Amino acid sequence: PNDTGVFQPIIFSDEISSLELGDQIGIFDANGLISHDCSNSIGEILVGYVEWSGEQLLVSAISSIDYCHLTDGYELPGFIEDNSIIVKVWDVSEQIEYDAELMINQGNGNFEENTLVIISDICLGEYDECGDCNGNGPMHQCWDGSIVCDPFECPDSNLPSPDSFSFNQSVA
């Protein structure tokens, strides 16, 4: 869409490792405003675009505007607040489009005018319940038989803690 003057800044971190130079990143609203004529037509719309350069990037996702309540009113296409932010990646080397899963450091996964969103990672597959892109899920077995993502997530054992032992120290 054309620039409406209302946008949401979205930052893609330079720590994203799943993209290659030249990959195309598109920001979409699946239920955005696509009409100009006060028909209030809703559908998928590209609201921001950038080519991956390996560096931190700022994209201004374009918000819709609805002035149809005014005499001779109009509307401008763009995202609609509170709709989900959708990112698609065109992998230039594979010539394939991916629906990306996002790891968001700041903001949430919804469009909000003038609210910063920082995307720290993009997964071109799915995040498992441990937060790993294309991971295998929990793989660490605890003493009680439970399976967790990180051994430090294991429940406390029934063994006494090392602090409860007293040691006799002798000096020779």
PDB file of C-alpha atoms in Angstrom, residues 1 8 19 26 30-31 36 49 74 96 102 140 168:
ATOM      1  CA  PRO A   1       0.000   0.000   0.000  1.00  0.00           C
ATOM      2  CA  GLN A   8       4.525   0.421  13.270  1.00  0.00           C
ATOM      3  CA  LEU A  19      18.572 -15.862   6.651  1.00  0.00           C
ATOM      4  CA  GLY A  26       7.638  -9.513   3.804  1.00  0.00           C
ATOM      5  CA  ALA A  30      -3.879 -11.664   6.776  1.00  0.00           C
ATOM      6  CA  ASN A  31      -6.962  -9.594   7.573  1.00  0.00           C
ATOM      7  CA  HIS A  36      -9.756   2.474  -1.053  1.00  0.00           C
ATOM      8  CA  TYR A  49       9.162  -5.311   2.945  1.00  0.00           C
ATOM      9  CA  TYR A  74     -12.002   7.538   2.057  1.00  0.00           C
ATOM     10  CA  ILE A  96      10.968 -20.977  -1.952  1.00  0.00           C
ATOM     11  CA  LEU A 102       9.192 -15.275  15.064  1.00  0.00           C
ATOM     12  CA  HIS A 140      16.933 -34.184  29.164  1.00  0.00           C
ATOM     13  CA  ASN A 168      35.431 -32.636  59.946  1.00  0.00           C
TER      14      ASN A 168
END
